[in-house]
CSV table of C-alpha atoms in Angstrom, one decimal:
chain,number,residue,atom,x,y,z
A,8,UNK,CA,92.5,127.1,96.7
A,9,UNK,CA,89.8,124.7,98.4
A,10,UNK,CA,91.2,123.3,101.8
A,11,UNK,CA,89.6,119.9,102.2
A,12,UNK,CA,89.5,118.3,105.7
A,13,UNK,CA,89.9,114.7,106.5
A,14,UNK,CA,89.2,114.8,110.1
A,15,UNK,CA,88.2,112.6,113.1
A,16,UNK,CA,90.1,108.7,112.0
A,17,UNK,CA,93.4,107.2,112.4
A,18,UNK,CA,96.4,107.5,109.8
A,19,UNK,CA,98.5,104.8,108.3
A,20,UNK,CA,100.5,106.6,106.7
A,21,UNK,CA,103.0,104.1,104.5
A,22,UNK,CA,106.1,105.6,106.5
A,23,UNK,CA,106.2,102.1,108.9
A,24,UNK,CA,105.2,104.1,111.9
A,25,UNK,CA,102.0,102.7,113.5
A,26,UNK,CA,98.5,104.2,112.8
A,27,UNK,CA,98.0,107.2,114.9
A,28,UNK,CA,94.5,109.6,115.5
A,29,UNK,CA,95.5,112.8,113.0
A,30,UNK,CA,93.7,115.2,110.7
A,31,UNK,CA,94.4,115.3,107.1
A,32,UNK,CA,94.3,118.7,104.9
A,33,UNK,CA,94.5,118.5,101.4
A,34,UNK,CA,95.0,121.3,98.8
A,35,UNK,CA,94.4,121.1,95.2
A,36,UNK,CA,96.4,117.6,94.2
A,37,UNK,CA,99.0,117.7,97.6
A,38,UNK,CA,98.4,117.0,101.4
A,39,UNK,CA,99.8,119.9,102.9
A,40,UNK,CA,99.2,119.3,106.8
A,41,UNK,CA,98.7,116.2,109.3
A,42,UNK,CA,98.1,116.9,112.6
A,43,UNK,CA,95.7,116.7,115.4
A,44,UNK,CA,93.2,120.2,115.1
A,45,UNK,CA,93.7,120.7,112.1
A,46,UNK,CA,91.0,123.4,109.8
A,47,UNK,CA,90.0,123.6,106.5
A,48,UNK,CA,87.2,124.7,103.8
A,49,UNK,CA,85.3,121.4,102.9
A,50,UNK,CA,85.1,118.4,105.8
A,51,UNK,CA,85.0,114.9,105.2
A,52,UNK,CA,84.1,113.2,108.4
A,53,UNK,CA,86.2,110.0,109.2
A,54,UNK,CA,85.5,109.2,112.5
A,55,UNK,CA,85.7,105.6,112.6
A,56,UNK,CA,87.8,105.1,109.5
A,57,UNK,CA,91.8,104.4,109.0
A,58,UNK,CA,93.2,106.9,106.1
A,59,UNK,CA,95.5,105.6,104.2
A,60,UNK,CA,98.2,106.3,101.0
A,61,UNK,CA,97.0,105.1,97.8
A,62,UNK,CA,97.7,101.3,97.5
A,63,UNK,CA,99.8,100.4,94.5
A,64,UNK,CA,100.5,96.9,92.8
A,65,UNK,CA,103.5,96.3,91.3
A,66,UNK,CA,103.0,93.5,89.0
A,67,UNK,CA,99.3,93.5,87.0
A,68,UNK,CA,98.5,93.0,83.1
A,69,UNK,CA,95.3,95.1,82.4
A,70,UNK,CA,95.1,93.8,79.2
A,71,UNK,CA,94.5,90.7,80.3
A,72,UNK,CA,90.6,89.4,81.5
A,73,UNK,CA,91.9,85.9,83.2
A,74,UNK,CA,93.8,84.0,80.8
A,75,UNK,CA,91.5,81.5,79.1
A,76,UNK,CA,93.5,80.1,75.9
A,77,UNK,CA,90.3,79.0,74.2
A,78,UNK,CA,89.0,81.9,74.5
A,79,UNK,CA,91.8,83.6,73.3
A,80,UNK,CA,91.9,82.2,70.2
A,81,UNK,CA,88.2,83.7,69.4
A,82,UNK,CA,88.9,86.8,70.9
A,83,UNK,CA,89.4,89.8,68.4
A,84,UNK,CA,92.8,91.3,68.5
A,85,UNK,CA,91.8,94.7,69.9
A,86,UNK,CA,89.1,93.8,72.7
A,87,UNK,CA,91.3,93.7,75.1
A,88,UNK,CA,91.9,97.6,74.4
A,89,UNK,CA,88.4,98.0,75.6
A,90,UNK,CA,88.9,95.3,78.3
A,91,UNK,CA,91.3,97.4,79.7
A,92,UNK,CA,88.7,100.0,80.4
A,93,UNK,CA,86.7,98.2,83.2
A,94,UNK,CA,89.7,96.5,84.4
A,95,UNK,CA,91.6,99.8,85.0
A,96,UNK,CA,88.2,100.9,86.8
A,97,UNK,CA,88.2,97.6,88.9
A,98,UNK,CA,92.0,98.0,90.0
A,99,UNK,CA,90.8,102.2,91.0
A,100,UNK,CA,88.4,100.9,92.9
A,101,UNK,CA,89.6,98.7,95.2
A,102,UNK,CA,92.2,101.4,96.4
A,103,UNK,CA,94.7,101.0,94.0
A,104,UNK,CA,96.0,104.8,92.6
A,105,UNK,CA,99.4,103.3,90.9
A,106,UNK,CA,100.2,99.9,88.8
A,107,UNK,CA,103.0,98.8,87.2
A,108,UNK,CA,101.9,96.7,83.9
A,109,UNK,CA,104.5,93.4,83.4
A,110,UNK,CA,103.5,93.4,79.9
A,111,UNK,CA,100.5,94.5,77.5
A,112,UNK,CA,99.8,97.7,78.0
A,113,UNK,CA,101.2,99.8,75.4
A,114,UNK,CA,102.2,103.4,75.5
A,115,UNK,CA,98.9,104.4,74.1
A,116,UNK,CA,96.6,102.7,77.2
A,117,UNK,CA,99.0,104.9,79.3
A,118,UNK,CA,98.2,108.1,77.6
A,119,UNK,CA,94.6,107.2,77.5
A,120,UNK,CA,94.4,107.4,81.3
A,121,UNK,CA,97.2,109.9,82.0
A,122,UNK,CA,94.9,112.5,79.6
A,123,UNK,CA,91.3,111.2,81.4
A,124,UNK,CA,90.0,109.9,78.8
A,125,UNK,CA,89.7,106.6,80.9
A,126,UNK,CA,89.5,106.0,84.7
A,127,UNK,CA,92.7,104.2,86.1
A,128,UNK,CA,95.5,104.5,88.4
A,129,UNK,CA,98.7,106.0,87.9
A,130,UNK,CA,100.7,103.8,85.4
A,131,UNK,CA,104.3,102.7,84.4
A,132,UNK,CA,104.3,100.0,81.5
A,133,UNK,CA,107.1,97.4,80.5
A,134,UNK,CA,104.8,97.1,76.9
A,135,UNK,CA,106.4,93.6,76.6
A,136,UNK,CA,108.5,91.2,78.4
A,137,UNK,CA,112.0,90.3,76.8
A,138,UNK,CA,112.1,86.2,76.4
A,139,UNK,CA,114.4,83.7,74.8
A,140,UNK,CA,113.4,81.4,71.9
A,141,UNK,CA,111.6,79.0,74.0
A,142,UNK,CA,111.4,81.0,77.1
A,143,UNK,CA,108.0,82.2,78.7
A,144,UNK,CA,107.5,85.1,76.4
A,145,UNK,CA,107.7,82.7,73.5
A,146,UNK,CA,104.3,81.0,72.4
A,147,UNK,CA,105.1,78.9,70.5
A,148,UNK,CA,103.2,75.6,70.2
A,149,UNK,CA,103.5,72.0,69.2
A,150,UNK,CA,100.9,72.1,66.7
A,151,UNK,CA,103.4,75.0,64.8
A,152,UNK,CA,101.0,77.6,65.6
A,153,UNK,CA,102.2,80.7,68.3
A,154,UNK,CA,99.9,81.6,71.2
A,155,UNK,CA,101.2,84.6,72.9
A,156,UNK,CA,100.0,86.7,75.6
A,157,UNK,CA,101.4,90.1,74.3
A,158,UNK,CA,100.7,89.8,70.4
A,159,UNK,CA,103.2,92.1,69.0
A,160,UNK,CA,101.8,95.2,67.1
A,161,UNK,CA,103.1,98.6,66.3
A,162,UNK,CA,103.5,99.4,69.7
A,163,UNK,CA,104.4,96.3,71.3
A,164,UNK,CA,107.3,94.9,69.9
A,165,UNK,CA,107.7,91.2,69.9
A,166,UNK,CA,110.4,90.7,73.0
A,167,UNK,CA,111.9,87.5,71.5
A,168,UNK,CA,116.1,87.9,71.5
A,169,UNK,CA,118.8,85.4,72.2
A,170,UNK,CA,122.7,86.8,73.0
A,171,UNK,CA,123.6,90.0,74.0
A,172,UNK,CA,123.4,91.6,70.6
A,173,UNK,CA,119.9,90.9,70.0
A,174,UNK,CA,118.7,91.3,73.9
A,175,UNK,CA,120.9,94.8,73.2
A,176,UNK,CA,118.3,95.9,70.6
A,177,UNK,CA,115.3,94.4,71.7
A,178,UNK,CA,116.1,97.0,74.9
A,179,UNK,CA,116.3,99.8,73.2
A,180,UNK,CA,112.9,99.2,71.1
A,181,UNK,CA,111.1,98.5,74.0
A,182,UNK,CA,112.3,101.5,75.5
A,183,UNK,CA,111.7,103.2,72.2
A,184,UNK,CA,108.4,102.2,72.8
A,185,UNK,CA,107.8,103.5,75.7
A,186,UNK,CA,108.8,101.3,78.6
A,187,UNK,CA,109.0,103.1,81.9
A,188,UNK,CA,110.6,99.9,83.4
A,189,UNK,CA,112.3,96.9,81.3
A,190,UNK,CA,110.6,93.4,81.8
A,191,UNK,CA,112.2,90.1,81.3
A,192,UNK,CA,111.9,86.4,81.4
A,193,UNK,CA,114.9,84.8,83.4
A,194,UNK,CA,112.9,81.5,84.3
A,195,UNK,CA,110.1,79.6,82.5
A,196,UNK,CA,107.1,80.3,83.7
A,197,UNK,CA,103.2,77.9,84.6
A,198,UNK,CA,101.3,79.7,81.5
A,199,UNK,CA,103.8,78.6,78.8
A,200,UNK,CA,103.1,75.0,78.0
A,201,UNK,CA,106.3,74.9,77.1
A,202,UNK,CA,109.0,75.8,79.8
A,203,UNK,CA,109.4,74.6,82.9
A,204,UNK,CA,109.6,77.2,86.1
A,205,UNK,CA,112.8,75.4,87.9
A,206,UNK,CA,114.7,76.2,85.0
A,207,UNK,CA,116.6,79.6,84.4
A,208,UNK,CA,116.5,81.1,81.0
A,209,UNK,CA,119.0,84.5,79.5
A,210,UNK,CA,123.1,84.0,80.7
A,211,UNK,CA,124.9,86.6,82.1
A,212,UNK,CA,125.9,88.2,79.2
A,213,UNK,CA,122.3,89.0,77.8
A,214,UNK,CA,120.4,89.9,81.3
A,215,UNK,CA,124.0,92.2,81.8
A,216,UNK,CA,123.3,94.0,78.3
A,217,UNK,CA,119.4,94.6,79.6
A,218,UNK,CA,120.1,96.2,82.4
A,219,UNK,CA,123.0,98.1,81.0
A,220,UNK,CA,120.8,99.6,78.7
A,221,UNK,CA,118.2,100.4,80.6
A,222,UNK,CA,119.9,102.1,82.7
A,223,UNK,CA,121.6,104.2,80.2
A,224,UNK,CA,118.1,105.4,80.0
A,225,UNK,CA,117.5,105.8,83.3
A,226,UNK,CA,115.0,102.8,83.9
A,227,UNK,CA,115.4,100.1,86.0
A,228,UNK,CA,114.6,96.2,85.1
A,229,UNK,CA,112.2,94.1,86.6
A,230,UNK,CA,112.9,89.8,86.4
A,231,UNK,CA,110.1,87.1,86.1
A,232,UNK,CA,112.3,84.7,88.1
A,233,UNK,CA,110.9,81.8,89.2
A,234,UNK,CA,113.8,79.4,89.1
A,235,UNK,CA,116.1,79.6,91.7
A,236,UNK,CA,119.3,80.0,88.9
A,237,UNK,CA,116.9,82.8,87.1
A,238,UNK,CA,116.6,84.6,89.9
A,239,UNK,CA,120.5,84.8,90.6
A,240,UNK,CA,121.3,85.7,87.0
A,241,UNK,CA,118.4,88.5,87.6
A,242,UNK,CA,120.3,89.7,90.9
A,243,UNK,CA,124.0,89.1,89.8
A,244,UNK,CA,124.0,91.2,86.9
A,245,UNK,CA,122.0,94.4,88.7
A,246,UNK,CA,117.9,93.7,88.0
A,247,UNK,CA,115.7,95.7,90.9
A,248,UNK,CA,113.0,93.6,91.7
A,249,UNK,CA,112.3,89.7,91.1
A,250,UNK,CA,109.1,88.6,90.5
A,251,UNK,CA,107.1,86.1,91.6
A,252,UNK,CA,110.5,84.0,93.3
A,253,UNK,CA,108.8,80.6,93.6
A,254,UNK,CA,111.7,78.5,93.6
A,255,UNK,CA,113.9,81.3,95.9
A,256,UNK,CA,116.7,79.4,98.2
A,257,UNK,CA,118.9,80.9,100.5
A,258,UNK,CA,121.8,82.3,98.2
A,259,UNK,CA,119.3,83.7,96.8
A,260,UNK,CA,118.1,85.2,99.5
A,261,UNK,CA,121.9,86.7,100.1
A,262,UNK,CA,121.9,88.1,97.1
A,263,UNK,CA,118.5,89.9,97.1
A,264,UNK,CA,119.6,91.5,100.9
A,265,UNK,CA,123.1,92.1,99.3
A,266,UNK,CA,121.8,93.9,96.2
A,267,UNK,CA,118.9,95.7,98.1
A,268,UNK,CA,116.8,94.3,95.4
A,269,UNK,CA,113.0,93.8,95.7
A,270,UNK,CA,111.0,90.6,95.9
A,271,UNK,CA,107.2,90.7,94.0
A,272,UNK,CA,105.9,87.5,95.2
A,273,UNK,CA,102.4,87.5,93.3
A,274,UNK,CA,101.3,84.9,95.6
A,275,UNK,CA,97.8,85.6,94.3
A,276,UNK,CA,99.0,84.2,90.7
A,277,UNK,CA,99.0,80.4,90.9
A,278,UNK,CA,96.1,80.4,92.8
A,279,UNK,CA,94.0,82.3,90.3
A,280,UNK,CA,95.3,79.8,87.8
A,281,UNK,CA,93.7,76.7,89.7
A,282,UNK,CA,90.9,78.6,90.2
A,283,UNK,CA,90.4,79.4,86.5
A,284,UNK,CA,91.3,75.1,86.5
A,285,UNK,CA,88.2,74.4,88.9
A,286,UNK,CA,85.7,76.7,86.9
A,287,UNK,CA,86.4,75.0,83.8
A,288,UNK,CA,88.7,77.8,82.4
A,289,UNK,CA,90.1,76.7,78.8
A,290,UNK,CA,93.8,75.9,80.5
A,291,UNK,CA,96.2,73.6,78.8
A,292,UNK,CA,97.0,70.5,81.1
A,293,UNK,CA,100.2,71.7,81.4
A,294,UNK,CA,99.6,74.8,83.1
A,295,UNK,CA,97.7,73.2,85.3
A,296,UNK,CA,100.3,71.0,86.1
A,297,UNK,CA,102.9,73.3,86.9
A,298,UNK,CA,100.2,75.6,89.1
A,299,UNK,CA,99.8,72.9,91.0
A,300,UNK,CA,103.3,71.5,91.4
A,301,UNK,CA,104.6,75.4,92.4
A,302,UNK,CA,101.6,76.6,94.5
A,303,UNK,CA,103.4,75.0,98.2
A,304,UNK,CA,106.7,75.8,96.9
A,305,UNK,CA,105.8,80.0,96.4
A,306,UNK,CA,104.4,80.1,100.3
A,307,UNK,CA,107.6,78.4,101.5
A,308,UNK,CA,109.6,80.4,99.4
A,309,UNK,CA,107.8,84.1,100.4
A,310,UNK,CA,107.9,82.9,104.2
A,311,UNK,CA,111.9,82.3,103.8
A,312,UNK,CA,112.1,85.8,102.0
A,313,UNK,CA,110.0,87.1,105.1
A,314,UNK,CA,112.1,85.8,108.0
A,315,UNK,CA,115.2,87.4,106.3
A,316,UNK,CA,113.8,90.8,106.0
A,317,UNK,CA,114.0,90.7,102.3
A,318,UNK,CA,112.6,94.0,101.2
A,319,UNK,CA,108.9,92.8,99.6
A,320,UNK,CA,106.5,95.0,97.3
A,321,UNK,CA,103.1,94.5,96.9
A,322,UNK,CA,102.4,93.0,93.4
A,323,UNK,CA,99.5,90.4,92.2
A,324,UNK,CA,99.7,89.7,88.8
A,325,UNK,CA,95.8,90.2,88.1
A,326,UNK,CA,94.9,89.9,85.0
A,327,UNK,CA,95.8,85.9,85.2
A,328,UNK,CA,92.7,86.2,87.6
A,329,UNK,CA,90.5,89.3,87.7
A,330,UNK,CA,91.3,92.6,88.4
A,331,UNK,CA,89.2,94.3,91.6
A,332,UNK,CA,90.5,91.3,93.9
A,333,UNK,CA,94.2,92.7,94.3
A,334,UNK,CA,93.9,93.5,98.0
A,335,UNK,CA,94.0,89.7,98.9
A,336,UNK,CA,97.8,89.7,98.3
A,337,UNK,CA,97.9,91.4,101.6
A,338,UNK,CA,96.0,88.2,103.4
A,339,UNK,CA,98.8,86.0,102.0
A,340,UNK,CA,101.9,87.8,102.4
A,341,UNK,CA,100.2,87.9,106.2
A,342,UNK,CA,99.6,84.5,106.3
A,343,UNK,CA,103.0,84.0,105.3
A,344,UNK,CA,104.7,85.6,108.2
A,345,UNK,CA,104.3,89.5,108.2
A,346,UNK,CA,102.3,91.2,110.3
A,347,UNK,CA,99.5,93.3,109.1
A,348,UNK,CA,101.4,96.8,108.7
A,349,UNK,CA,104.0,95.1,107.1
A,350,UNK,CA,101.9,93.5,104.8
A,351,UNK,CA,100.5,97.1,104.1
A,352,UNK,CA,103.4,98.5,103.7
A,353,UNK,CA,104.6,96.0,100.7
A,354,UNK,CA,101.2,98.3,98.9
A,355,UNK,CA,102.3,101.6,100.0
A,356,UNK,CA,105.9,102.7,101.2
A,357,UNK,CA,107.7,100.2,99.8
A,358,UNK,CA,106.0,100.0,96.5
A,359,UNK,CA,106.5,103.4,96.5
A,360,UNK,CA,110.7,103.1,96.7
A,361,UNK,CA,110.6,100.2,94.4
A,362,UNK,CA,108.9,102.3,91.7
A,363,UNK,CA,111.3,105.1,92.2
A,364,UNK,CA,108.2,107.5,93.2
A,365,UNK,CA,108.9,108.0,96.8
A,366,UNK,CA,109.4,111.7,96.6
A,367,UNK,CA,105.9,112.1,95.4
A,368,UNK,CA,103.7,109.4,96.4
A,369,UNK,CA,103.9,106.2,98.6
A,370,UNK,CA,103.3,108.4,102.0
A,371,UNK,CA,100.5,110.3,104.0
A,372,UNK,CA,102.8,113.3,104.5
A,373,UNK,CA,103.1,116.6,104.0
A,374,UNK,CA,104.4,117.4,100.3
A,375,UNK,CA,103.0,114.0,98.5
A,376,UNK,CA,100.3,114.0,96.3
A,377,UNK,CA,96.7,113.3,97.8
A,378,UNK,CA,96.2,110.0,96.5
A,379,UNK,CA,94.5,108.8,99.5
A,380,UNK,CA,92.5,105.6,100.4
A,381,UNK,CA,89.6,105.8,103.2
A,382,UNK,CA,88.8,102.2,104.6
A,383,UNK,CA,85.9,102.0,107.7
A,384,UNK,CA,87.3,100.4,110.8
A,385,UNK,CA,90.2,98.9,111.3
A,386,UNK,CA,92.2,98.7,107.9
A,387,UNK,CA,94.8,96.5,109.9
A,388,UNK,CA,92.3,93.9,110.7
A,389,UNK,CA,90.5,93.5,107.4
A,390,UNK,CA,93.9,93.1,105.5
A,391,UNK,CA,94.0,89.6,107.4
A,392,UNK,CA,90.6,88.4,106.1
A,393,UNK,CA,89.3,87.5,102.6
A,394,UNK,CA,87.5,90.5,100.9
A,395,UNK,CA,87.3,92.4,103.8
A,396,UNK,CA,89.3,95.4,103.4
A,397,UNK,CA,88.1,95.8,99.9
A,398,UNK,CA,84.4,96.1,100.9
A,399,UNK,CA,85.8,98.3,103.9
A,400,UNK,CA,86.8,100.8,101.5
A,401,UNK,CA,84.5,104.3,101.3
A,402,UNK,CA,86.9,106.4,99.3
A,403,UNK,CA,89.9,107.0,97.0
A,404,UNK,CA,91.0,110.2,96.3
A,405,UNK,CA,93.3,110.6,93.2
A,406,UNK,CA,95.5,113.8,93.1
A,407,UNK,CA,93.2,115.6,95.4
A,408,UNK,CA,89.7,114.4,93.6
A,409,UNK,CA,87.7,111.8,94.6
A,410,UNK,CA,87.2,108.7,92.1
A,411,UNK,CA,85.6,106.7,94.3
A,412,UNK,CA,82.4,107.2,96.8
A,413,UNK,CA,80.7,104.1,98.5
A,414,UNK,CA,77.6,103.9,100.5
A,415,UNK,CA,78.8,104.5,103.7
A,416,UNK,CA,81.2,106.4,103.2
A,417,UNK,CA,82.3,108.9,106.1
A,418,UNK,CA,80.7,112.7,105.4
């Protein structure tokens, strides 16, 4: 088997050690050496370049081009199928070799990239988010029409439940479906006109049935929480990771440290929404509203999760905004209080844990697949500026191959 040489940069290599000057050999889909000296059949040259693992973002929707509700309503029910294409592309080639879907992607958009059919990262899908009548999965409108986000269709059942008997079955259909993870709504959220994010949605009961279920199946449940009482139900009754945490106060805090829970801030999110607002985006004035009213809130609320050592995964929820920018999460969780490794981490290591992966990917050791990321210079410096360590990047390898190859890039 070919023996392919990374040699001549410095490693990152996702374990939270700092970046050192190593070799890299790869064979077939696996690294099987680091070290200084190292030999091999092929050479890639990375002098001047930082290696690192495969980024992954915990929290995108590929089905989704930047929500535009105008737009949305003209749109034909199965373009964002082939939507999905160029944004799985976009999300490759920024460095990103694994997402996990919040909602929309169905068992079938997994398939199509797990069989290369289309070019995309590694995938686990939630298919669609559980929601109570009137929760943030609900799109229901004044008018009597229903706008939703994740249109249910054979494989996306609709995630609408209320009690524990309903939530119960709605678990296992979504599962049935496909779901490598369970999603659900325990706050209102800025996109649905008609919930408001400081309030907490599910009881204890319901969110305890979820996770009981899930679990039975050996998944895990993931919690858009952006009120501080959703988040607690979320953490109370055994969820893994909270999402986006805007309203986040200190017992909240407790509980994510006592639970060893996960916090997916998204910090990207409301500020793709006011961009969408600025451009003339077809937004309700209600979402609006609320991206504006939670946008200081989120940064306070990450910082506090930050200075408690709150265990953080990268996540950016593109697909509110586009897909390619993802690596800008790492500017704000840095301008937010980490420093730049630690902000890196949140898109390798960590991620990795979250997603329960860490025996296979997540790491630039010995034993883990090669999904690799090659960034010229200093990849610790660009995450701090806008852009920069996304036009820094000269390679991705995925499972040994190489997806991506930019100008530049080290020989």
């Amino acid at each position: 088997m070919t023996r392919t040489l990374i040699h001549g940069g410095v490693v990152f290599d996702g374990t939270g050690a700092a970046p050192f000057p190593a070799d890299v050999v790869v064979e077939g889909d696996t690294i099987v050496d680091v070290g200084v000296g190292l030999d091999g059949d092929v050479a890639v040259d990375a002098t001047g370049h930082t290696l690192l693992p495969g980024f992954f973002d915990c929290h995108v929707h590929v089905m989704f081009s930047g929500v535009d509700y105008l737009k949305g309503l003209a749109r034909p029910f199965s373009l964002p199928f082939y939507e999905s294409v160029h944004n799985l592309r976009a999300t490759l080639e920024c460095g990103i070799t694994s997402v996990r879907d919040a909602g929309g992607a169905d068992l079938g958009v997994k398939e199509a990239v797990r069989r290369g059919l289309v070019a995309g990262p590694r995938m686990q899908i939630s298919v669609n988010a559980l929601s109570q009548t009137g929760g943030h999965g609900d799109g229901w409108m004044p008018c009597g029409s229903s706008v939703k986000l994740f249109p249910a269709h054979p494989g996306r059942p609709s995630g609408i439940c209320d009690g524990p008997d309903e939530a119960r079955k709605k678990t296992r259909e979504m599962l049935r479906a496909g779901a490598d993870v369970l999603k659900i709504m325990t706050s209102g959220g800025v996109l649905s006109p008609r919930d408001d994010p400081r309030h907490g949605h599910f009881r204890d009961a319901e969110v305890a049935v979820m996770v009981e279920e899930a679990t039975a199946a050996g998944k895990y449940v993931m919690s858009h929480a952006q009120a501080a009482d959703g988040i607690k139900v979320a953490l109370r009754n055994g969820v893994r990771s909270v999402e986006h945490g805007i309203y986040l106060d200190d017992e909240g805090v407790e509980l994510l440290l006592e639970r060893g829970a996960w916090l997916v801030p998204t910090m990207l999110a409301p500020q793709m929404v006011l961009r969408i607002a600025a451009d003339g985006g077809g937004l309700l004035p209600e979402v609006i509203e609320k991206a504006q009213m939670v946008v200081g809130q989120h940064t306070a609320a990450v910082e506090r999760a930050i200075a408690a050592g709150v265990r953080i995964a990268m996540g950016t929820d593109s697909g509110v905004g586009p897909h390619g920018d993802n690596l800008d999460e790492f500017r704000l969780l840095i301008k937010a209080g980490m420093t730049p490794a630690g902000a890196l981490h949140t898109g390798t290591g960590s991620a990795a844990e979250l997603l329960g992966v860490s025996d296979t990917l997540g790491t630039v050791t010995p034993g883990k697949k090669a999904d690799l990321v090659l960034v010229e210079g200093d990849a610790l410096a660009h995450a701090g500026a806008k852009g920069a360590l996304k036009e820094a990047i000269r390679g991705v390898w995925l499972d040994g191959a190489r997806v991506v190859e930019r100008t530049g890039a080290a020989r």
